[in-house]
Coordinates of N, CA, C and O in Angstrom, one line a residue:
M914 N 0.9 -1.2 0.0 CA 0.0 0.0 0.0 C 0.9 1.2 0.0 O 1.8 1.4 0.8
P915 N 0.7 2.2 -1.0 CA 1.5 3.4 -1.0 C 1.3 4.3 0.2 O 0.3 4.3 0.8
R916 N 2.4 5.0 0.5 CA 2.3 6.0 1.6 C 1.4 7.1 1.2 O 1.3 7.5 0.1
P917 N 0.6 7.6 2.2 CA -0.2 8.8 1.9 C 0.6 10.0 1.6 O 1.7 10.2 2.1
R918 N 0.1 10.8 0.7 CA 0.8 12.0 0.3 C 0.8 13.0 1.5 O -0.3 13.3 2.0
E919 N 1.9 13.5 1.8 CA 2.0 14.5 2.9 C 1.8 15.9 2.3 O 1.5 16.8 3.1
I920 N 2.1 16.1 1.0 CA 1.9 17.4 0.4 C 1.2 17.2 -0.9 O 1.6 16.3 -1.7
D921 N 0.2 18.0 -1.2 CA -0.5 17.7 -2.5 C 0.1 18.5 -3.6 O 1.0 19.4 -3.4
D922 N -0.3 18.2 -4.8 CA 0.3 18.8 -6.0 C 0.1 20.4 -6.0 O 1.1 21.1 -6.3
E923 N -1.0 20.9 -5.5 CA -1.2 22.3 -5.5 C -0.2 23.0 -4.6 O 0.2 24.1 -4.9
Q924 N 0.1 22.4 -3.4 CA 1.1 23.0 -2.5 C 2.4 23.0 -3.2 O 3.2 24.0 -3.0
I925 N 2.8 21.9 -3.9 CA 4.1 21.9 -4.6 C 4.1 23.0 -5.7 O 5.1 23.7 -5.8
L926 N 3.0 23.1 -6.4 CA 3.0 24.1 -7.5 C 3.1 25.6 -6.9 O 3.7 26.4 -7.5
T927 N 2.5 25.8 -5.7 CA 2.5 27.1 -5.1 C 4.0 27.4 -4.7 O 4.5 28.5 -5.0
I928 N 4.7 26.4 -4.2 CA 6.1 26.6 -3.9 C 6.9 26.8 -5.1 O 7.8 27.7 -5.2
A929 N 6.7 26.0 -6.1 CA 7.4 26.2 -7.4 C 7.2 27.5 -8.0 O 8.1 28.2 -8.5
R930 N 5.9 28.1 -8.0 CA 5.6 29.4 -8.5 C 6.5 30.5 -7.8 O 7.0 31.3 -8.5
K931 N 6.5 30.4 -6.5 CA 7.2 31.3 -5.7 C 8.7 31.3 -6.1 O 9.3 32.4 -6.3
L932 N 9.3 30.2 -6.2 CA 10.7 30.1 -6.6 C 10.9 30.5 -8.0 O 12.0 31.1 -8.3
L933 N 10.0 30.2 -8.9 CA 10.1 30.6 -10.3 C 10.1 32.1 -10.4 O 10.8 32.7 -11.2
I934 N 9.3 32.8 -9.6 CA 9.2 34.2 -9.6 C 10.5 34.8 -9.1 O 11.0 35.8 -9.6
E935 N 11.0 34.2 -8.0 CA 12.2 34.7 -7.4 C 13.5 34.4 -8.2 O 14.3 35.3 -8.3
K936 N 13.6 33.2 -8.8 CA 14.8 32.8 -9.4 C 14.7 32.6 -10.9 O 15.8 32.3 -11.5
G937 N 13.5 32.6 -11.5 CA 13.4 32.4 -12.9 C 13.5 30.9 -13.2 O 13.5 30.0 -12.4
L938 N 13.6 30.6 -14.5 CA 13.6 29.2 -15.0 C 14.9 28.5 -14.6 O 14.9 27.2 -14.7
S939 N 15.9 29.2 -14.1 CA 17.1 28.5 -13.7 C 16.9 27.8 -12.4 O 17.8 27.0 -12.0
V940 N 15.9 28.0 -11.7 CA 15.7 27.3 -10.4 C 15.7 25.8 -10.6 O 15.2 25.3 -11.6
S941 N 16.4 25.1 -9.8 CA 16.6 23.6 -9.9 C 15.4 22.9 -9.3 O 14.7 23.3 -8.4
T942 N 15.2 21.7 -9.8 CA 14.2 20.8 -9.2 C 14.6 20.4 -7.8 O 13.7 20.2 -6.9
R943 N 15.9 20.4 -7.6 CA 16.4 20.1 -6.2 C 15.9 21.2 -5.3 O 15.5 20.9 -4.2
A944 N 16.0 22.5 -5.7 CA 15.6 23.6 -4.8 C 14.1 23.5 -4.6 O 13.7 23.8 -3.5
I945 N 13.4 23.2 -5.6 CA 11.9 23.2 -5.5 C 11.5 22.0 -4.5 O 10.7 22.2 -3.6
A946 N 12.1 20.9 -4.7 CA 11.9 19.7 -3.9 C 12.2 20.0 -2.4 O 11.5 19.7 -1.5
S947 N 13.4 20.6 -2.2 CA 13.8 20.9 -0.9 C 12.9 21.9 -0.2 O 12.5 21.7 1.0
A948 N 12.4 22.9 -0.9 CA 11.5 23.9 -0.3 C 10.1 23.2 0.0 O 9.5 23.6 0.9
A949 N 9.8 22.3 -0.8 CA 8.5 21.6 -0.6 C 8.6 20.4 0.4 O 7.6 19.9 0.8
G950 N 9.8 20.1 0.8 CA 10.0 19.0 1.7 C 9.8 17.6 1.1 O 9.3 16.7 1.8
V951 N 10.0 17.5 -0.2 CA 9.9 16.2 -0.8 C 11.2 15.9 -1.6 O 12.0 16.7 -1.8
S952 N 11.3 14.7 -2.1 CA 12.5 14.3 -2.9 C 12.2 14.8 -4.4 O 11.1 15.0 -4.8
E953 N 13.3 14.9 -5.1 CA 13.2 15.2 -6.5 C 12.4 14.1 -7.2 O 11.6 14.4 -8.2
G954 N 12.5 12.9 -6.8 CA 11.8 11.8 -7.3 C 10.3 12.0 -7.3 O 9.5 11.6 -8.2
V955 N 9.8 12.6 -6.2 CA 8.4 12.9 -6.0 C 7.9 13.9 -7.1 O 6.9 13.7 -7.8
L956 N 8.8 14.9 -7.4 CA 8.4 15.9 -8.4 C 8.3 15.2 -9.8 O 7.4 15.4 -10.5
F957 N 9.3 14.3 -10.1 CA 9.3 13.7 -11.4 C 8.2 12.6 -11.5 O 7.6 12.4 -12.6
Q958 N 7.8 12.0 -10.4 CA 6.7 11.1 -10.4 C 5.4 11.8 -10.7 O 4.6 11.3 -11.4
R959 N 5.2 12.9 -10.1 CA 4.0 13.7 -10.2 C 3.9 14.5 -11.5 O 2.8 14.7 -12.1
F960 N 5.0 15.1 -11.9 CA 5.0 16.0 -13.1 C 5.8 15.6 -14.3 O 5.9 16.3 -15.2
K961 N 6.4 14.4 -14.2 CA 7.2 13.8 -15.3 C 8.5 14.4 -15.6 O 9.5 13.7 -15.9
S962 N 8.6 15.7 -15.6 CA 9.9 16.4 -16.0 C 9.9 17.8 -15.4 O 8.9 18.3 -14.9
K963 N 11.1 18.4 -15.5 CA 11.1 19.8 -15.0 C 10.2 20.7 -15.8 O 9.5 21.5 -15.3
N964 N 10.2 20.5 -17.1 CA 9.3 21.3 -18.0 C 7.8 21.0 -17.6 O 7.0 22.0 -17.6
G965 N 7.5 19.8 -17.3 CA 6.1 19.5 -16.9 C 5.8 20.2 -15.6 O 4.6 20.7 -15.4
L966 N 6.7 20.2 -14.7 CA 6.5 21.0 -13.4 C 6.3 22.4 -13.7 O 5.4 23.1 -13.1
I967 N 7.2 23.0 -14.5 CA 7.1 24.4 -14.8 C 5.8 24.8 -15.5 O 5.1 25.7 -15.1
R968 N 5.4 24.0 -16.5 CA 4.1 24.2 -17.2 C 2.9 24.1 -16.2 O 2.0 25.0 -16.3
A969 N 3.0 23.2 -15.3 CA 1.9 23.0 -14.3 C 1.8 24.2 -13.4 O 0.8 24.8 -13.1
A970 N 3.0 24.6 -12.9 CA 3.1 25.8 -12.0 C 2.7 27.1 -12.6 O 2.1 27.9 -11.9
L971 N 2.9 27.2 -13.9 CA 2.7 28.5 -14.6 C 1.5 28.5 -15.5 O 1.2 29.4 -16.2
R972 N 0.7 27.4 -15.3 CA -0.5 27.3 -16.1 C -1.5 28.4 -15.8 O -1.7 28.7 -14.6
L973 N -2.0 29.1 -16.8 CA -2.9 30.2 -16.5 C -4.3 29.6 -16.1 O -4.6 28.5 -16.5
P974 N -5.0 30.3 -15.2 CA -6.3 29.8 -14.8 C -7.2 29.6 -16.0 O -7.2 30.3 -16.9
A975 N -8.0 28.5 -15.9 CA -8.9 28.2 -17.0 C -10.1 29.1 -16.9 O -11.0 28.9 -16.1
V976 N -10.1 30.2 -17.6 CA -11.2 31.2 -17.6 C -11.6 31.4 -19.0 O -10.8 31.7 -19.9
A977 N -12.8 31.2 -19.3 CA -13.3 31.4 -20.7 C -13.6 32.9 -20.8 O -14.5 33.5 -20.2
P978 N -12.8 33.6 -21.6 CA -12.9 35.1 -21.7 C -14.3 35.5 -22.1 O -14.8 36.5 -21.6
E979 N -14.9 34.8 -23.0 CA -16.2 35.2 -23.5 C -17.3 35.1 -22.4 O -18.1 36.0 -22.2
A980 N -17.2 34.1 -21.6 CA -18.1 33.9 -20.5 C -17.9 35.0 -19.4 O -18.8 35.6 -18.9
L981 N -16.6 35.3 -19.2 CA -16.3 36.4 -18.2 C -16.9 37.7 -18.6 O -17.5 38.4 -17.9
L982 N -16.7 38.0 -19.9 CA -17.2 39.3 -20.4 C -18.7 39.3 -20.5 O -19.3 40.3 -20.2
G983 N -19.3 38.2 -20.8 CA -20.7 38.1 -20.9 C -21.4 38.3 -19.5 O -22.4 39.0 -19.4
N984 N -20.8 37.8 -18.5 CA -21.3 37.9 -17.1 C -21.1 39.4 -16.7 O -22.0 39.9 -15.9
A985 N -20.0 40.0 -17.1 CA -19.8 41.4 -16.6 C -20.6 42.5 -17.4 O -20.7 43.6 -16.9
A986 N -21.1 42.1 -18.5 CA -21.7 43.1 -19.4 C -23.2 43.2 -19.3 O -23.9 43.6 -20.2
G987 N -23.7 42.7 -18.2 CA -25.2 42.6 -18.0 C -25.9 43.9 -17.7 O -27.1 43.9 -17.7
H988 N -25.2 45.0 -17.5 CA -25.9 46.3 -17.1 C -26.6 46.9 -18.3 O -26.1 46.9 -19.4
V989 N -27.8 47.5 -18.0 CA -28.5 48.3 -19.0 C -27.6 49.6 -19.3 O -27.6 50.0 -20.4
D990 N -27.0 50.2 -18.3 CA -26.2 51.3 -18.4 C -24.9 51.0 -19.1 O -24.1 50.2 -18.5
P991 N -24.6 51.4 -20.3 CA -23.4 51.0 -21.0 C -22.1 51.4 -20.3 O -21.1 50.7 -20.4
A992 N -22.1 52.6 -19.6 CA -20.9 53.0 -18.9 C -20.6 52.0 -17.8 O -19.5 51.7 -17.6
R993 N -21.6 51.6 -17.1 CA -21.4 50.7 -16.0 C -21.0 49.3 -16.5 O -20.2 48.6 -15.9
A994 N -21.6 48.9 -17.6 CA -21.2 47.6 -18.3 C -19.7 47.7 -18.7 O -19.0 46.7 -18.4
F995 N -19.3 48.8 -19.2 CA -17.9 49.0 -19.6 C -17.0 48.8 -18.4 O -16.0 48.1 -18.4
E996 N -17.4 49.5 -17.4 CA -16.6 49.4 -16.1 C -16.5 48.0 -15.6 O -15.4 47.5 -15.2
D997 N -17.6 47.3 -15.5 CA -17.7 45.9 -15.0 C -16.8 45.0 -15.9 O -16.2 44.1 -15.3
V998 N -16.9 45.2 -17.2 CA -16.0 44.3 -18.0 C -14.6 44.5 -17.7 O -13.8 43.6 -17.6
L999 N -14.1 45.8 -17.5 CA -12.7 46.0 -17.2 C -12.3 45.4 -15.8 O -11.3 44.9 -15.7
V1000 N -13.2 45.6 -14.9 CA -13.0 45.0 -13.5 C -12.9 43.5 -13.6 O -12.0 42.8 -13.0
A1001 N -13.7 42.8 -14.4 CA -13.7 41.4 -14.6 C -12.4 41.0 -15.3 O -11.8 40.0 -14.8
L1002 N -12.0 41.7 -16.3 CA -10.7 41.4 -16.9 C -9.5 41.5 -16.0 O -8.6 40.7 -15.9
F1003 N -9.5 42.6 -15.2 CA -8.5 42.8 -14.2 C -8.4 41.6 -13.2 O -7.3 41.1 -12.9
G1004 N -9.6 41.2 -12.8 CA -9.6 40.0 -11.9 C -9.0 38.8 -12.5 O -8.2 38.0 -11.9
A1005 N -9.3 38.6 -13.8 CA -8.7 37.4 -14.5 C -7.2 37.6 -14.6 O -6.4 36.6 -14.4
F1006 N -6.7 38.8 -15.0 CA -5.3 39.0 -15.1 C -4.6 38.9 -13.8 O -3.4 38.4 -13.7
R1007 N -5.2 39.4 -12.7 CA -4.7 39.2 -11.4 C -4.4 37.7 -11.1 O -3.4 37.4 -10.5
Q1008 N -5.4 36.9 -11.4 CA -5.2 35.4 -11.1 C -4.1 34.8 -11.9 O -3.5 33.9 -11.4
S1009 N -3.8 35.4 -13.0 CA -2.7 34.7 -13.9 C -1.4 35.5 -13.8 O -0.4 35.1 -14.4
A1010 N -1.3 36.6 -13.1 CA -0.1 37.4 -13.0 C 1.1 36.6 -12.5 O 2.2 36.7 -13.0
H1011 N 0.9 35.7 -11.5 CA 1.9 34.9 -11.0 C 2.6 34.0 -12.1 O 3.8 33.7 -12.0
A1012 N 1.9 33.7 -13.1 CA 2.4 32.8 -14.1 C 3.1 33.7 -15.2 O 3.9 33.1 -16.0
T1013 N 2.8 34.9 -15.2 CA 3.3 35.8 -16.3 C 4.7 36.3 -16.1 O 5.5 36.4 -17.0
L1014 N 5.1 36.6 -14.8 CA 6.4 37.1 -14.6 C 7.5 36.2 -15.0 O 8.4 36.6 -15.7
P1015 N 7.5 34.9 -14.7 CA 8.5 34.0 -15.2 C 8.5 33.9 -16.7 O 9.5 33.8 -17.4
R1016 N 7.3 34.0 -17.3 CA 7.2 34.0 -18.8 C 8.0 35.2 -19.4 O 8.7 35.1 -20.4
L1017 N 7.8 36.4 -18.8 CA 8.5 37.6 -19.2 C 10.0 37.5 -19.0 O 10.8 37.8 -19.9
A1018 N 10.4 36.9 -17.9 CA 11.8 36.8 -17.5 C 12.5 35.8 -18.4 O 13.7 35.9 -18.7
A1019 N 11.8 34.8 -18.9 CA 12.4 33.7 -19.7 C 12.9 34.2 -21.0 O 13.8 33.7 -21.6
G1020 N 12.2 35.2 -21.6 CA 12.6 35.7 -22.9 C 12.4 34.6 -23.9 O 11.8 33.6 -23.7
P1021 N 13.1 34.8 -25.1 CA 12.9 33.8 -26.2 C 13.3 32.4 -25.8 O 12.7 31.4 -26.3
A1022 N 14.3 32.2 -25.0 CA 14.8 30.9 -24.6 C 13.8 30.0 -23.9 O 13.8 28.8 -24.0
G1023 N 12.9 30.7 -23.1 CA 11.9 29.9 -22.4 C 10.6 29.7 -23.1 O 9.7 29.1 -22.5
R1024 N 10.4 30.3 -24.2 CA 9.1 30.2 -24.9 C 8.7 28.8 -25.2 O 7.5 28.5 -25.1
S1025 N 9.6 27.9 -25.5 CA 9.2 26.5 -25.7 C 8.6 25.8 -24.5 O 7.7 25.0 -24.5
V1026 N 9.2 26.2 -23.3 CA 8.7 25.6 -22.1 C 7.4 26.3 -21.6 O 6.5 25.7 -21.0
L1027 N 7.3 27.6 -22.0 CA 6.2 28.4 -21.4 C 5.2 28.7 -22.5 O 4.8 29.9 -22.6
E1028 N 4.7 27.7 -23.2 CA 3.6 28.0 -24.1 C 2.5 28.7 -23.3 O 2.3 28.4 -22.2
D1029 N 1.7 29.4 -24.0 CA 0.6 30.1 -23.4 C -0.7 29.5 -23.8 O -1.4 30.1 -24.6
P1030 N -1.1 28.4 -23.2 CA -2.3 27.7 -23.7 C -3.6 28.5 -23.5 O -4.5 28.5 -24.4
A1031 N -3.8 29.2 -22.4 CA -5.0 30.0 -22.2 C -4.8 31.3 -22.9 O -5.7 31.8 -23.6
G1032 N -3.7 31.9 -22.8 CA -3.3 33.1 -23.6 C -4.0 34.3 -23.2 O -5.2 34.4 -23.3
W1033 N -3.3 35.3 -22.8 CA -3.9 36.7 -22.6 C -4.4 37.2 -23.9 O -5.3 38.0 -23.9
A1034 N -3.8 36.8 -25.0 CA -4.3 37.3 -26.3 C -5.8 36.9 -26.5 O -6.6 37.6 -27.1
A1035 N -6.2 35.8 -25.9 CA -7.6 35.4 -26.0 C -8.5 36.4 -25.3 O -9.6 36.7 -25.8
F1036 N -8.0 37.0 -24.2 CA -8.8 38.0 -23.5 C -8.9 39.2 -24.4 O -10.0 39.9 -24.5
R1037 N -7.8 39.6 -25.0 CA -7.9 40.8 -25.9 C -8.8 40.6 -27.1 O -9.6 41.5 -27.4
T1038 N -8.8 39.4 -27.6 CA -9.7 39.1 -28.8 C -11.1 39.1 -28.3 O -12.0 39.7 -29.0
A1039 N -11.4 38.5 -27.1 CA -12.8 38.5 -26.6 C -13.2 39.9 -26.3 O -14.4 40.3 -26.6
L1040 N -12.3 40.8 -25.7 CA -12.7 42.2 -25.5 C -13.0 42.9 -26.8 O -14.0 43.7 -26.8
E1041 N -12.2 42.7 -27.8 CA -12.4 43.3 -29.1 C -13.8 42.9 -29.6 O -14.5 43.8 -30.1
T1042 N -14.1 41.6 -29.5 CA -15.4 41.2 -30.0 C -16.5 41.8 -29.2 O -17.5 42.3 -29.8
H1043 N -16.4 41.9 -27.9 CA -17.4 42.5 -27.0 C -17.5 44.0 -27.4 O -18.7 44.5 -27.5
L1044 N -16.4 44.7 -27.5 CA -16.5 46.1 -27.9 C -17.2 46.4 -29.2 O -17.9 47.3 -29.4
A1045 N -16.8 45.5 -30.2 CA -17.5 45.6 -31.5 C -19.0 45.4 -31.4 O -19.7 46.2 -32.1
A1046 N -19.4 44.5 -30.6 CA -20.9 44.3 -30.4 C -21.5 45.5 -29.8 O -22.6 45.9 -30.2
E1047 N -20.8 46.0 -28.8 CA -21.4 47.2 -28.1 C -21.4 48.4 -29.1 O -22.4 49.2 -29.1
Q1048 N -20.4 48.5 -29.9 CA -20.4 49.6 -31.0 C -21.6 49.4 -31.9 O -22.3 50.3 -32.3
R1049 N -21.9 48.2 -32.4 CA -23.0 47.9 -33.3 C -24.3 48.2 -32.7 O -25.2 48.7 -33.3
R1050 N -24.4 48.1 -31.3 CA -25.7 48.4 -30.6 C -25.8 49.9 -30.3 O -26.8 50.3 -29.8
G1051 N -24.8 50.7 -30.7 CA -24.8 52.1 -30.5 C -24.4 52.5 -29.0 O -24.6 53.6 -28.6
R1052 N -23.8 51.5 -28.3 CA -23.5 51.7 -26.9 C -22.0 52.2 -26.8 O -21.5 52.3 -25.7
L1053 N -21.3 52.4 -27.9 CA -19.9 52.8 -27.9 C -19.7 53.6 -29.1 O -20.1 53.3 -30.2
R1054 N -19.0 54.7 -29.0 CA -18.7 55.6 -30.1 C -17.8 54.9 -31.1 O -17.0 54.1 -30.7
P1055 N -18.0 55.2 -32.4 CA -17.2 54.5 -33.4 C -15.7 54.8 -33.2 O -15.3 56.0 -33.0
T1056 N -14.9 53.8 -33.0 CA -13.5 53.9 -32.8 C -12.9 52.6 -33.2 O -13.6 51.6 -33.5
S1057 N -11.6 52.5 -33.2 CA -10.9 51.3 -33.5 C -11.0 50.4 -32.3 O -10.3 50.6 -31.3
V1058 N -11.9 49.4 -32.4 CA -12.0 48.5 -31.2 C -10.7 47.6 -31.0 O -10.4 47.3 -29.9
A1059 N -10.0 47.4 -32.1 CA -8.7 46.6 -31.9 C -7.8 47.4 -31.1 O -7.1 46.9 -30.2
D1060 N -7.6 48.7 -31.4 CA -6.7 49.6 -30.6 C -7.2 49.8 -29.2 O -6.4 49.7 -28.3
L1061 N -8.5 50.0 -29.0 CA -9.0 50.1 -27.7 C -8.8 48.9 -26.9 O -8.4 48.9 -25.7
A1062 N -9.1 47.7 -27.4 CA -8.9 46.4 -26.7 C -7.4 46.3 -26.3 O -7.1 45.8 -25.2
F1063 N -6.5 46.6 -27.3 CA -5.1 46.5 -27.0 C -4.7 47.4 -25.8 O -4.0 47.0 -24.9
L1064 N -5.1 48.6 -25.9 CA -4.8 49.6 -24.8 C -5.3 49.1 -23.5 O -4.6 49.2 -22.5
L1065 N -6.6 48.7 -23.4 CA -7.2 48.3 -22.2 C -6.6 47.1 -21.6 O -6.3 47.0 -20.4
T1066 N -6.4 46.1 -22.4 CA -5.8 44.8 -21.9 C -4.4 45.1 -21.4 O -3.9 44.5 -20.4
S1067 N -3.6 45.9 -22.2 CA -2.2 46.2 -21.8 C -2.2 46.9 -20.5 O -1.4 46.5 -19.6
A1068 N -3.1 47.9 -20.3 CA -3.1 48.6 -19.0 C -3.5 47.7 -17.8 O -2.9 47.7 -16.7
L1069 N -4.5 46.8 -18.0 CA -4.9 45.9 -17.0 C -3.9 44.9 -16.7 O -3.7 44.5 -15.5
Q1070 N -3.2 44.3 -17.7 CA -2.2 43.4 -17.5 C -1.0 44.0 -16.7 O -0.5 43.4 -15.7
H1071 N -0.7 45.2 -17.1 CA 0.4 45.9 -16.4 C 0.0 46.1 -14.9 O 0.9 45.9 -14.0
A1072 N -1.2 46.5 -14.6 CA -1.6 46.8 -13.2 C -1.5 45.5 -12.4 O -1.1 45.5 -11.3
A1073 N -2.0 44.4 -13.0 CA -1.9 43.1 -12.3 C -0.5 42.7 -12.0 O -0.2 42.2 -10.9
L1074 N 0.4 42.9 -13.0 CA 1.9 42.6 -12.8 C 2.5 43.5 -11.7 O 3.2 43.0 -10.9
V1075 N 2.1 44.7 -11.7 CA 2.6 45.6 -10.7 C 2.2 45.2 -9.3 O 3.0 45.2 -8.3
E1076 N 1.0 44.7 -9.2 CA 0.5 44.2 -7.9 C 1.3 43.0 -7.4 O 1.6 42.9 -6.2
V1077 N 1.7 42.1 -8.3 CA 2.5 41.0 -7.9 C 3.9 41.4 -7.5 O 4.4 40.9 -6.5
V1078 N 4.5 42.3 -8.2 CA 5.8 42.8 -7.9 C 5.9 43.6 -6.7 O 6.7 43.4 -5.8
A1079 N 5.0 44.6 -6.6 CA 5.0 45.6 -5.5 C 4.1 45.3 -4.4 O 4.2 46.0 -3.3
G1080 N 3.2 44.4 -4.6 CA 2.2 44.1 -3.5 C 1.0 45.0 -3.7 O 1.0 46.0 -4.4
P1081 N -0.1 44.6 -3.1 CA -1.4 45.4 -3.2 C -1.2 46.8 -2.8 O -0.5 47.1 -1.8
S1082 N -1.9 47.7 -3.5 CA -1.8 49.1 -3.1 C -3.1 49.8 -3.6 O -3.7 49.3 -4.5
P1083 N -3.5 50.9 -3.1 CA -4.6 51.6 -3.6 C -4.5 52.0 -5.1 O -5.5 52.1 -5.8
A1084 N -3.3 52.2 -5.5 CA -3.1 52.6 -6.9 C -3.4 51.4 -7.9 O -3.7 51.6 -9.0
V1085 N -3.4 50.2 -7.4 CA -3.7 49.0 -8.2 C -4.8 48.3 -7.4 O -4.5 47.4 -6.6
S1086 N -6.0 48.6 -7.8 CA -7.1 48.0 -7.1 C -8.3 48.0 -8.0 O -8.3 48.7 -9.0
E1087 N -9.4 47.4 -7.5 CA -10.6 47.4 -8.3 C -11.1 48.8 -8.4 O -11.6 49.3 -9.5
L1088 N -11.0 49.6 -7.4 CA -11.4 51.0 -7.4 C -10.6 51.8 -8.4 O -11.2 52.6 -9.2
A1089 N -9.3 51.6 -8.5 CA -8.5 52.2 -9.5 C -8.9 51.8 -10.9 O -8.9 52.7 -11.8
V1090 N -9.2 50.6 -11.1 CA -9.7 50.1 -12.4 C -11.0 50.8 -12.8 O -11.2 51.2 -13.9
R1091 N -11.9 50.9 -11.8 CA -13.1 51.6 -12.1 C -12.9 53.1 -12.5 O -13.5 53.6 -13.4
R1092 N -11.9 53.7 -11.8 CA -11.6 55.1 -12.1 C -11.0 55.2 -13.5 O -11.4 56.1 -14.3
M1093 N -10.2 54.2 -13.9 CA -9.6 54.2 -15.2 C -10.7 54.0 -16.3 O -10.8 54.7 -17.3
A1094 N -11.7 53.1 -16.0 CA -12.8 52.9 -16.9 C -13.6 54.1 -17.1 O -14.0 54.5 -18.2
R1095 N -13.8 54.9 -16.0 CA -14.6 56.1 -16.2 C -13.8 57.2 -17.0 O -14.4 57.9 -17.8
A1096 N -12.5 57.2 -16.8 CA -11.7 58.2 -17.6 C -11.7 57.8 -19.1 O -11.9 58.7 -20.0
V1097 N -11.6 56.5 -19.4 CA -11.6 56.1 -20.8 C -13.0 56.2 -21.4 O -13.2 56.6 -22.5
W1098 N -14.1 56.0 -20.5 CA -15.4 56.1 -21.0 C -15.7 57.5 -21.6 O -16.5 57.6 -22.6
V1099 N -15.1 58.5 -21.1 CA -15.3 59.9 -21.6 C -15.0 59.9 -23.1 O -15.7 60.6 -23.8
G1100 N -14.0 59.2 -23.5 CA -13.7 59.2 -24.9 C -14.5 58.2 -25.8 O -14.4 58.3 -27.0
V1101 N -15.2 57.3 -25.2 CA -15.9 56.3 -26.0 C -17.4 56.4 -25.9 O -18.1 55.6 -26.5
D1102 N -17.8 57.2 -25.0 CA -19.3 57.4 -24.7 C -20.0 57.8 -26.0 O -19.5 58.8 -26.6
P1103 N -21.0 57.1 -26.4 CA -21.6 57.5 -27.7 C -22.4 58.8 -27.6 O -22.8 59.4 -28.6
G1104 N -22.6 59.3 -26.3 CA -23.2 60.6 -26.2 C -24.7 60.7 -26.3 O -25.2 61.8 -26.2
D1105 N -25.3 59.5 -26.4 CA -26.8 59.6 -26.5 C -27.4 59.7 -25.1 O -26.7 59.5 -24.1
E1106 N -28.6 60.1 -25.0 CA -29.3 60.3 -23.7 C -29.4 59.0 -22.9 O -29.7 59.1 -21.7
Q1107 N -29.3 57.8 -23.5 CA -29.4 56.6 -22.7 C -28.2 56.3 -21.9 O -28.3 55.5 -20.9
S1108 N -27.0 56.8 -22.3 CA -25.8 56.5 -21.5 C -25.6 57.5 -20.5 O -25.8 58.7 -20.6
S1109 N -25.1 57.0 -19.3 CA -24.8 58.0 -18.3 C -23.5 57.5 -17.5 O -23.2 56.3 -17.5
Q1110 N -22.9 58.4 -16.8 CA -21.7 58.1 -16.0 C -22.2 57.3 -14.8 O -23.2 57.7 -14.2
P1111 N -21.5 56.2 -14.4 CA -21.8 55.6 -13.2 C -21.4 56.5 -12.0 O -20.5 57.2 -12.1
G1112 N -22.2 56.4 -10.9 CA -22.0 57.3 -9.8 C -21.1 56.8 -8.8 O -20.5 55.9 -8.5

């Protein structure tokens, strides 16, 4: 009968994430195993290889961007819907920021190890689709939705990464994202009497 597991996979992955953020891809499986209090053999038994461990540790949360945006866009008030969509995206980026720092640090050499299966690009594409639909409904001023989606996702990704690096702060919070949404809304508000600024 096998010995019961003293540490589960998620605990190992949490430790691996922390070390990957601190030391990058050069962190050894020996260091990860030591920090987790297990042997290297346990890591290889559970994750098959160092690359398998890294992929598992840095896997982005499984979030369907379209569903996320659909849930956030339920308001009758287009300004409030715009705000809620950006807050929902920020929440998703916050969840995956821990996986992004090592990806950025890895540069071209680490790209084969750090494929991006969920992909932040999927969120930008979903936001672009959502904004185009809002524009067709007359709830958004005619503008380049591709440029707007790129600008917004870049700003939200940056804010999520800053939070991981610097720690939570009032400058990087849901309230700050809502203020940003209101500032951007001024430029995309279709200006009809049905839209109003959220209070």
